[in-house]
Amino acid sequence: MQKAPEELQTSLNGLEERKINFEKVTQTCQHARRHNQAEAKLTEEHIKREFEGLHQFLREEEAARLLVLQENQEEKKKEAEEQKDRLNQVIKSLEEKIQLIEEELDGGGDGVKFLEHYQDTMNSTWTDNREPQRVCRPLVDVAKHLGNLQYAVWEKMKHIAPYTPVTLDPRTAGQSLSVSPALNSVRITPGPPRRLEQSLDVAVPVPANPERFHPYPCILAREGFDSGVHCW
């Protein structure tokens, strides 16, 4: 039989070992909490930058389209004013001729001599006796500016928002692998696995979570290819 002091020492050693194990788990949880805090901050700033780029594109696209609309409006306004001026000139000319004819009629003459002198002038008002258009043609092409507007803008947005078929999962990145902020590329770096935030020049140590490859330099993707041949 063990003596009482030996039994107590064995119990003490076991309790101390359990305490150390719990402290290690606590440290792991604290590390994971700090990592999640840093990761959330970096992710938030990356999301803000991505949306600011989209907002900037939309603001510039809106300004460009409004400018084209304004230029189109000014052009049509100028055409309408020019057409109105031409019509006013014709109306004024017709009023003058009407006045001359009325004066001739009021004078009691037979009009023969008047027609001999002013026939050419009277016929020059409308070539080939054409009548003026009843509709003012210079109208703004609304369909050009509004037709499939959102789709057209979305088509242009594809040039600044390319689609990546593979999204890497940084939680699975093995030792010495660093994942880009956009999660579309990875590189080997010395030291423990880190998630790099290039714009902030910050390297965030990652915890040894169960999903992570260790010690192998491997990584999984949340999405991938299911057909075809792909080479790097």
PDB file of C-alpha atoms in Angstrom:
ATOM      1  CA  MET A   1       0.000   0.000   0.000  1.00  0.00           C
ATOM      2  CA  GLN A   2       1.075   3.501  -0.779  1.00  0.00           C
ATOM      3  CA  LYS A   3       1.667   5.720   2.104  1.00  0.00           C
ATOM      4  CA  ALA A   4      -0.591   8.722   2.604  1.00  0.00           C
ATOM      5  CA  PRO A   5       2.058  11.291   1.628  1.00  0.00           C
ATOM      6  CA  GLU A   6       2.753   9.404  -1.622  1.00  0.00           C
ATOM      7  CA  GLU A   7      -0.957   9.211  -2.441  1.00  0.00           C
ATOM      8  CA  LEU A   8      -1.351  12.899  -1.785  1.00  0.00           C
ATOM      9  CA  GLN A   9       1.647  13.664  -3.986  1.00  0.00           C
ATOM     10  CA  THR A  10       0.202  11.537  -6.790  1.00  0.00           C
ATOM     11  CA  SER A  11      -3.129  13.319  -6.496  1.00  0.00           C
ATOM     12  CA  LEU A  12      -1.363  16.674  -6.440  1.00  0.00           C
ATOM     13  CA  ASN A  13       0.613  15.828  -9.568  1.00  0.00           C
ATOM     14  CA  GLY A  14      -2.555  14.744 -11.347  1.00  0.00           C
ATOM     15  CA  LEU A  15      -4.399  17.900 -10.367  1.00  0.00           C
ATOM     16  CA  GLU A  16      -1.491  20.103 -11.437  1.00  0.00           C
ATOM     17  CA  GLU A  17      -1.318  18.303 -14.768  1.00  0.00           C
ATOM     18  CA  ARG A  18      -5.052  18.797 -15.297  1.00  0.00           C
ATOM     19  CA  LYS A  19      -4.688  22.441 -14.324  1.00  0.00           C
ATOM     20  CA  ILE A  20      -1.904  22.887 -16.896  1.00  0.00           C
ATOM     21  CA  ASN A  21      -4.078  21.252 -19.579  1.00  0.00           C
ATOM     22  CA  PHE A  22      -7.001  23.546 -18.758  1.00  0.00           C
ATOM     23  CA  GLU A  23      -4.674  26.565 -18.816  1.00  0.00           C
ATOM     24  CA  LYS A  24      -3.442  25.511 -22.269  1.00  0.00           C
ATOM     25  CA  VAL A  25      -7.032  25.261 -23.505  1.00  0.00           C
ATOM     26  CA  THR A  26      -7.770  28.671 -21.977  1.00  0.00           C
ATOM     27  CA  GLN A  27      -4.741  30.156 -23.748  1.00  0.00           C
ATOM     28  CA  THR A  28      -5.896  28.570 -26.990  1.00  0.00           C
ATOM     29  CA  CYS A  29      -9.356  30.123 -26.551  1.00  0.00           C
ATOM     30  CA  GLN A  30      -7.823  33.524 -25.791  1.00  0.00           C
ATOM     31  CA  HIS A  31      -5.614  33.216 -28.879  1.00  0.00           C
ATOM     32  CA  ALA A  32      -8.646  32.311 -30.983  1.00  0.00           C
ATOM     33  CA  ARG A  33     -10.580  35.266 -29.553  1.00  0.00           C
ATOM     34  CA  ARG A  34      -7.724  37.703 -30.339  1.00  0.00           C
ATOM     35  CA  HIS A  35      -7.391  36.181 -33.799  1.00  0.00           C
ATOM     36  CA  ASN A  36     -11.136  36.542 -34.462  1.00  0.00           C
ATOM     37  CA  GLN A  37     -11.002  40.177 -33.327  1.00  0.00           C
ATOM     38  CA  ALA A  38      -8.097  40.957 -35.640  1.00  0.00           C
ATOM     39  CA  GLU A  39      -9.583  38.917 -38.497  1.00  0.00           C
ATOM     40  CA  ALA A  40     -12.957  40.628 -38.170  1.00  0.00           C
ATOM     41  CA  LYS A  41     -11.287  44.065 -38.207  1.00  0.00           C
ATOM     42  CA  LEU A  42      -9.246  43.244 -41.312  1.00  0.00           C
ATOM     43  CA  THR A  43     -12.287  41.720 -43.015  1.00  0.00           C
ATOM     44  CA  GLU A  44     -14.409  44.770 -42.174  1.00  0.00           C
ATOM     45  CA  GLU A  45     -11.819  47.148 -43.627  1.00  0.00           C
ATOM     46  CA  HIS A  46     -11.452  44.990 -46.744  1.00  0.00           C
ATOM     47  CA  ILE A  47     -15.255  44.961 -47.233  1.00  0.00           C
ATOM     48  CA  LYS A  48     -15.350  48.751 -46.827  1.00  0.00           C
ATOM     49  CA  ARG A  49     -12.600  49.193 -49.432  1.00  0.00           C
ATOM     50  CA  GLU A  50     -14.371  46.863 -51.859  1.00  0.00           C
ATOM     51  CA  PHE A  51     -17.684  48.688 -51.485  1.00  0.00           C
ATOM     52  CA  GLU A  52     -15.996  52.093 -51.683  1.00  0.00           C
ATOM     53  CA  GLY A  53     -14.551  51.011 -55.022  1.00  0.00           C
ATOM     54  CA  LEU A  54     -18.050  50.029 -56.176  1.00  0.00           C
ATOM     55  CA  HIS A  55     -19.536  53.264 -54.823  1.00  0.00           C
ATOM     56  CA  GLN A  56     -16.836  55.287 -56.598  1.00  0.00           C
ATOM     57  CA  PHE A  57     -17.545  53.468 -59.855  1.00  0.00           C
ATOM     58  CA  LEU A  58     -21.295  54.089 -59.497  1.00  0.00           C
ATOM     59  CA  ARG A  59     -20.752  57.772 -58.669  1.00  0.00           C
ATOM     60  CA  GLU A  60     -18.519  58.224 -61.715  1.00  0.00           C
ATOM     61  CA  GLU A  61     -20.908  56.258 -63.935  1.00  0.00           C
ATOM     62  CA  GLU A  62     -23.857  58.321 -62.692  1.00  0.00           C
ATOM     63  CA  ALA A  63     -21.989  61.588 -63.313  1.00  0.00           C
ATOM     64  CA  ALA A  64     -20.960  60.467 -66.811  1.00  0.00           C
ATOM     65  CA  ARG A  65     -24.505  59.445 -67.771  1.00  0.00           C
ATOM     66  CA  LEU A  66     -26.005  62.648 -66.361  1.00  0.00           C
ATOM     67  CA  LEU A  67     -23.433  64.642 -68.337  1.00  0.00           C
ATOM     68  CA  VAL A  68     -24.400  62.827 -71.559  1.00  0.00           C
ATOM     69  CA  LEU A  69     -28.082  63.497 -70.794  1.00  0.00           C
ATOM     70  CA  GLN A  70     -27.366  67.171 -70.139  1.00  0.00           C
ATOM     71  CA  GLU A  71     -25.367  67.485 -73.371  1.00  0.00           C
ATOM     72  CA  ASN A  72     -28.177  65.755 -75.260  1.00  0.00           C
ATOM     73  CA  GLN A  73     -30.713  68.121 -73.709  1.00  0.00           C
ATOM     74  CA  GLU A  74     -28.625  71.172 -74.621  1.00  0.00           C
ATOM     75  CA  GLU A  75     -28.216  69.874 -78.173  1.00  0.00           C
ATOM     76  CA  LYS A  76     -31.957  69.322 -78.571  1.00  0.00           C
ATOM     77  CA  LYS A  77     -32.656  72.699 -76.981  1.00  0.00           C
ATOM     78  CA  LYS A  78     -30.355  74.371 -79.500  1.00  0.00           C
ATOM     79  CA  GLU A  79     -31.992  72.506 -82.398  1.00  0.00           C
ATOM     80  CA  ALA A  80     -35.462  73.495 -81.159  1.00  0.00           C
ATOM     81  CA  GLU A  81     -34.451  77.142 -80.807  1.00  0.00           C
ATOM     82  CA  GLU A  82     -32.937  77.154 -84.293  1.00  0.00           C
ATOM     83  CA  GLN A  83     -36.079  75.575 -85.727  1.00  0.00           C
ATOM     84  CA  LYS A  84     -38.227  78.076 -83.850  1.00  0.00           C
ATOM     85  CA  ASP A  85     -36.129  80.986 -85.185  1.00  0.00           C
ATOM     86  CA  ARG A  86     -36.512  79.707 -88.753  1.00  0.00           C
ATOM     87  CA  LEU A  87     -40.256  79.352 -88.311  1.00  0.00           C
ATOM     88  CA  ASN A  88     -40.524  82.845 -86.796  1.00  0.00           C
ATOM     89  CA  GLN A  89     -38.651  84.263 -89.780  1.00  0.00           C
ATOM     90  CA  VAL A  90     -41.055  82.539 -92.158  1.00  0.00           C
ATOM     91  CA  ILE A  91     -44.050  83.713 -90.112  1.00  0.00           C
ATOM     92  CA  LYS A  92     -42.728  87.277 -90.185  1.00  0.00           C
ATOM     93  CA  SER A  93     -42.225  87.055 -93.943  1.00  0.00           C
ATOM     94  CA  LEU A  94     -45.753  85.708 -94.390  1.00  0.00           C
ATOM     95  CA  GLU A  95     -47.195  88.488 -92.216  1.00  0.00           C
ATOM     96  CA  GLU A  96     -45.441  91.085 -94.383  1.00  0.00           C
ATOM     97  CA  LYS A  97     -46.835  89.538 -97.558  1.00  0.00           C
ATOM     98  CA  ILE A  98     -50.305  89.275 -96.031  1.00  0.00           C
ATOM     99  CA  GLN A  99     -50.119  92.951 -95.142  1.00  0.00           C
ATOM    100  CA  LEU A 100     -49.096  93.854 -98.692  1.00  0.00           C
ATOM    101  CA  ILE A 101     -51.945  91.841-100.184  1.00  0.00           C
ATOM    102  CA  GLU A 102     -54.474  93.329 -97.747  1.00  0.00           C
ATOM    103  CA  GLU A 103     -53.274  96.839 -98.621  1.00  0.00           C
ATOM    104  CA  GLU A 104     -53.651  96.039-102.313  1.00  0.00           C
ATOM    105  CA  LEU A 105     -57.151  94.734-101.765  1.00  0.00           C
ATOM    106  CA  ASP A 106     -58.113  97.674 -99.568  1.00  0.00           C
ATOM    107  CA  GLY A 107     -56.845 100.029-102.304  1.00  0.00           C
ATOM    108  CA  GLY A 108     -59.525  98.743-104.668  1.00  0.00           C
ATOM    109  CA  GLY A 109     -57.119  97.645-107.419  1.00  0.00           C
ATOM    110  CA  ASP A 110     -57.541  94.588-109.599  1.00  0.00           C
ATOM    111  CA  GLY A 111     -54.266  93.080-108.313  1.00  0.00           C
ATOM    112  CA  VAL A 112     -52.849  92.262-111.742  1.00  0.00           C
ATOM    113  CA  LYS A 113     -49.914  94.651-111.544  1.00  0.00           C
ATOM    114  CA  PHE A 114     -49.229  93.654-107.943  1.00  0.00           C
ATOM    115  CA  LEU A 115     -49.044  89.975-108.865  1.00  0.00           C
ATOM    116  CA  GLU A 116     -46.695  90.695-111.764  1.00  0.00           C
ATOM    117  CA  HIS A 117     -44.181  92.393-109.446  1.00  0.00           C
ATOM    118  CA  TYR A 118     -44.436  90.136-106.360  1.00  0.00           C
ATOM    119  CA  GLN A 119     -45.228  86.652-107.713  1.00  0.00           C
ATOM    120  CA  ASP A 120     -41.659  85.452-107.292  1.00  0.00           C
ATOM    121  CA  THR A 121     -41.429  86.833-103.759  1.00  0.00           C
ATOM    122  CA  MET A 122     -44.684  85.229-102.711  1.00  0.00           C
ATOM    123  CA  ASN A 123     -43.704  81.818-104.111  1.00  0.00           C
ATOM    124  CA  SER A 124     -40.307  81.914-102.349  1.00  0.00           C
ATOM    125  CA  THR A 125     -41.829  81.494 -98.870  1.00  0.00           C
ATOM    126  CA  TRP A 126     -42.334  77.700 -99.152  1.00  0.00           C
ATOM    127  CA  THR A 127     -40.439  75.833-101.825  1.00  0.00           C
ATOM    128  CA  ASP A 128     -42.742  73.606-103.846  1.00  0.00           C
ATOM    129  CA  ASN A 129     -45.645  74.821-101.695  1.00  0.00           C
ATOM    130  CA  ARG A 130     -44.625  72.521 -98.829  1.00  0.00           C
ATOM    131  CA  GLU A 131     -46.337  72.923 -95.475  1.00  0.00           C
ATOM    132  CA  PRO A 132     -44.399  73.138 -92.170  1.00  0.00           C
ATOM    133  CA  GLN A 133     -44.151  70.039 -89.964  1.00  0.00           C
ATOM    134  CA  ARG A 134     -46.792  70.023 -87.254  1.00  0.00           C
ATOM    135  CA  VAL A 135     -44.529  68.154 -84.752  1.00  0.00           C
ATOM    136  CA  CYS A 136     -41.311  69.563 -83.335  1.00  0.00           C
ATOM    137  CA  ARG A 137     -38.751  66.839 -84.105  1.00  0.00           C
ATOM    138  CA  PRO A 138     -35.808  67.545 -81.727  1.00  0.00           C
ATOM    139  CA  LEU A 139     -36.899  65.361 -78.776  1.00  0.00           C
ATOM    140  CA  VAL A 140     -34.609  63.824 -76.148  1.00  0.00           C
ATOM    141  CA  ASP A 141     -34.157  60.076 -76.713  1.00  0.00           C
ATOM    142  CA  VAL A 142     -35.278  58.926 -73.251  1.00  0.00           C
ATOM    143  CA  ALA A 143     -35.066  55.233 -74.182  1.00  0.00           C
ATOM    144  CA  LYS A 144     -31.383  55.687 -74.991  1.00  0.00           C
ATOM    145  CA  HIS A 145     -30.665  56.939 -71.473  1.00  0.00           C
ATOM    146  CA  LEU A 146     -33.005  54.674 -69.468  1.00  0.00           C
ATOM    147  CA  GLY A 147     -33.231  51.479 -71.505  1.00  0.00           C
ATOM    148  CA  ASN A 148     -31.876  48.561 -69.416  1.00  0.00           C
ATOM    149  CA  LEU A 149     -29.954  51.092 -67.321  1.00  0.00           C
ATOM    150  CA  GLN A 150     -29.161  48.824 -64.378  1.00  0.00           C
ATOM    151  CA  TYR A 151     -28.160  45.956 -66.671  1.00  0.00           C
ATOM    152  CA  ALA A 152     -25.881  48.205 -68.724  1.00  0.00           C
ATOM    153  CA  VAL A 153     -24.175  49.470 -65.574  1.00  0.00           C
ATOM    154  CA  TRP A 154     -23.852  45.912 -64.265  1.00  0.00           C
ATOM    155  CA  GLU A 155     -22.220  44.873 -67.545  1.00  0.00           C
ATOM    156  CA  LYS A 156     -19.609  47.610 -67.086  1.00  0.00           C
ATOM    157  CA  MET A 157     -19.118  46.677 -63.419  1.00  0.00           C
ATOM    158  CA  LYS A 158     -17.932  43.215 -64.446  1.00  0.00           C
ATOM    159  CA  HIS A 159     -14.691  44.818 -65.649  1.00  0.00           C
ATOM    160  CA  ILE A 160     -13.903  46.113 -62.162  1.00  0.00           C
ATOM    161  CA  ALA A 161     -15.372  43.131 -60.290  1.00  0.00           C
ATOM    162  CA  PRO A 162     -13.924  39.970 -61.856  1.00  0.00           C
ATOM    163  CA  TYR A 163     -15.251  36.611 -60.731  1.00  0.00           C
ATOM    164  CA  THR A 164     -12.845  34.120 -59.132  1.00  0.00           C
ATOM    165  CA  PRO A 165     -14.144  30.527 -59.286  1.00  0.00           C
ATOM    166  CA  VAL A 166     -11.966  29.391 -56.354  1.00  0.00           C
ATOM    167  CA  THR A 167     -12.188  30.977 -52.885  1.00  0.00           C
ATOM    168  CA  LEU A 168      -9.457  29.807 -50.508  1.00  0.00           C
ATOM    169  CA  ASP A 169     -10.348  29.094 -46.888  1.00  0.00           C
ATOM    170  CA  PRO A 170      -7.694  30.684 -44.623  1.00  0.00           C
ATOM    171  CA  ARG A 171      -8.852  28.544 -41.676  1.00  0.00           C
ATOM    172  CA  THR A 172      -7.297  25.511 -43.395  1.00  0.00           C
ATOM    173  CA  ALA A 173      -3.980  27.127 -44.438  1.00  0.00           C
ATOM    174  CA  GLY A 174      -1.087  24.948 -43.343  1.00  0.00           C
ATOM    175  CA  GLN A 175       2.247  25.954 -41.962  1.00  0.00           C
ATOM    176  CA  SER A 176       4.159  28.617 -43.934  1.00  0.00           C
ATOM    177  CA  LEU A 177       1.157  29.541 -46.105  1.00  0.00           C
ATOM    178  CA  SER A 178      -0.154  33.105 -46.300  1.00  0.00           C
ATOM    179  CA  VAL A 179      -3.475  33.843 -47.997  1.00  0.00           C
ATOM    180  CA  SER A 180      -4.128  37.085 -49.893  1.00  0.00           C
ATOM    181  CA  PRO A 181      -6.830  39.483 -48.613  1.00  0.00           C
ATOM    182  CA  ALA A 182      -9.074  38.598 -51.588  1.00  0.00           C
ATOM    183  CA  LEU A 183      -8.715  34.869 -50.752  1.00  0.00           C
ATOM    184  CA  ASN A 184      -7.762  34.048 -54.342  1.00  0.00           C
ATOM    185  CA  SER A 185      -4.016  33.410 -54.014  1.00  0.00           C
ATOM    186  CA  VAL A 186      -1.580  31.939 -51.533  1.00  0.00           C
ATOM    187  CA  ARG A 187       2.161  32.043 -51.052  1.00  0.00           C
ATOM    188  CA  ILE A 188       4.774  30.293 -48.933  1.00  0.00           C
ATOM    189  CA  THR A 189       6.365  32.425 -46.215  1.00  0.00           C
ATOM    190  CA  PRO A 190       8.780  31.497 -43.421  1.00  0.00           C
ATOM    191  CA  GLY A 191       7.456  31.072 -39.912  1.00  0.00           C
ATOM    192  CA  PRO A 192       4.035  30.036 -38.635  1.00  0.00           C
ATOM    193  CA  PRO A 193       0.941  30.427 -40.824  1.00  0.00           C
ATOM    194  CA  ARG A 194      -0.324  34.016 -41.047  1.00  0.00           C
ATOM    195  CA  ARG A 195      -3.080  35.874 -42.839  1.00  0.00           C
ATOM    196  CA  LEU A 196      -1.576  38.908 -44.563  1.00  0.00           C
ATOM    197  CA  GLU A 197      -3.313  42.254 -44.923  1.00  0.00           C
ATOM    198  CA  GLN A 198      -1.132  44.050 -47.452  1.00  0.00           C
ATOM    199  CA  SER A 199      -2.703  47.500 -47.289  1.00  0.00           C
ATOM    200  CA  LEU A 200      -2.324  47.643 -43.498  1.00  0.00           C
ATOM    201  CA  ASP A 201       1.020  45.835 -43.457  1.00  0.00           C
ATOM    202  CA  VAL A 202      -0.288  43.579 -40.697  1.00  0.00           C
ATOM    203  CA  ALA A 203       0.355  39.866 -40.198  1.00  0.00           C
ATOM    204  CA  VAL A 204      -2.157  38.082 -38.028  1.00  0.00           C
ATOM    205  CA  PRO A 205      -0.984  34.814 -36.384  1.00  0.00           C
ATOM    206  CA  VAL A 206      -3.562  32.074 -36.779  1.00  0.00           C
ATOM    207  CA  PRO A 207      -4.541  29.557 -34.089  1.00  0.00           C
ATOM    208  CA  ALA A 208      -4.048  25.812 -34.397  1.00  0.00           C
ATOM    209  CA  ASN A 209      -7.703  25.040 -35.057  1.00  0.00           C
ATOM    210  CA  PRO A 210      -8.827  21.513 -36.046  1.00  0.00           C
ATOM    211  CA  GLU A 211      -9.484  22.464 -39.718  1.00  0.00           C
ATOM    212  CA  ARG A 212      -5.903  23.609 -40.265  1.00  0.00           C
ATOM    213  CA  PHE A 213      -3.324  21.495 -42.105  1.00  0.00           C
ATOM    214  CA  HIS A 214      -0.297  21.004 -39.870  1.00  0.00           C
ATOM    215  CA  PRO A 215       2.562  20.786 -40.549  1.00  0.00           C
ATOM    216  CA  TYR A 216       1.841  20.407 -44.276  1.00  0.00           C
ATOM    217  CA  PRO A 217       1.732  23.416 -46.673  1.00  0.00           C
ATOM    218  CA  CYS A 218      -1.818  22.676 -47.880  1.00  0.00           C
ATOM    219  CA  ILE A 219      -5.057  24.631 -48.057  1.00  0.00           C
ATOM    220  CA  LEU A 220      -8.669  23.897 -48.961  1.00  0.00           C
ATOM    221  CA  ALA A 221     -11.091  26.006 -50.984  1.00  0.00           C
ATOM    222  CA  ARG A 222     -14.733  26.775 -50.213  1.00  0.00           C
ATOM    223  CA  GLU A 223     -15.465  26.574 -53.950  1.00  0.00           C
ATOM    224  CA  GLY A 224     -13.602  24.783 -56.702  1.00  0.00           C
ATOM    225  CA  PHE A 225     -13.617  23.332 -60.196  1.00  0.00           C
ATOM    226  CA  ASP A 226     -15.793  20.342 -60.974  1.00  0.00           C
ATOM    227  CA  SER A 227     -14.807  19.892 -64.626  1.00  0.00           C
ATOM    228  CA  GLY A 228     -12.124  20.687 -67.169  1.00  0.00           C
ATOM    229  CA  VAL A 229      -8.335  20.883 -66.916  1.00  0.00           C
ATOM    230  CA  HIS A 230      -6.649  23.667 -64.917  1.00  0.00           C
ATOM    231  CA  CYS A 231      -2.919  24.308 -64.690  1.00  0.00           C
ATOM    232  CA  TRP A 232      -0.680  26.610 -62.687  1.00  0.00           C
TER     233      TRP A 232
END
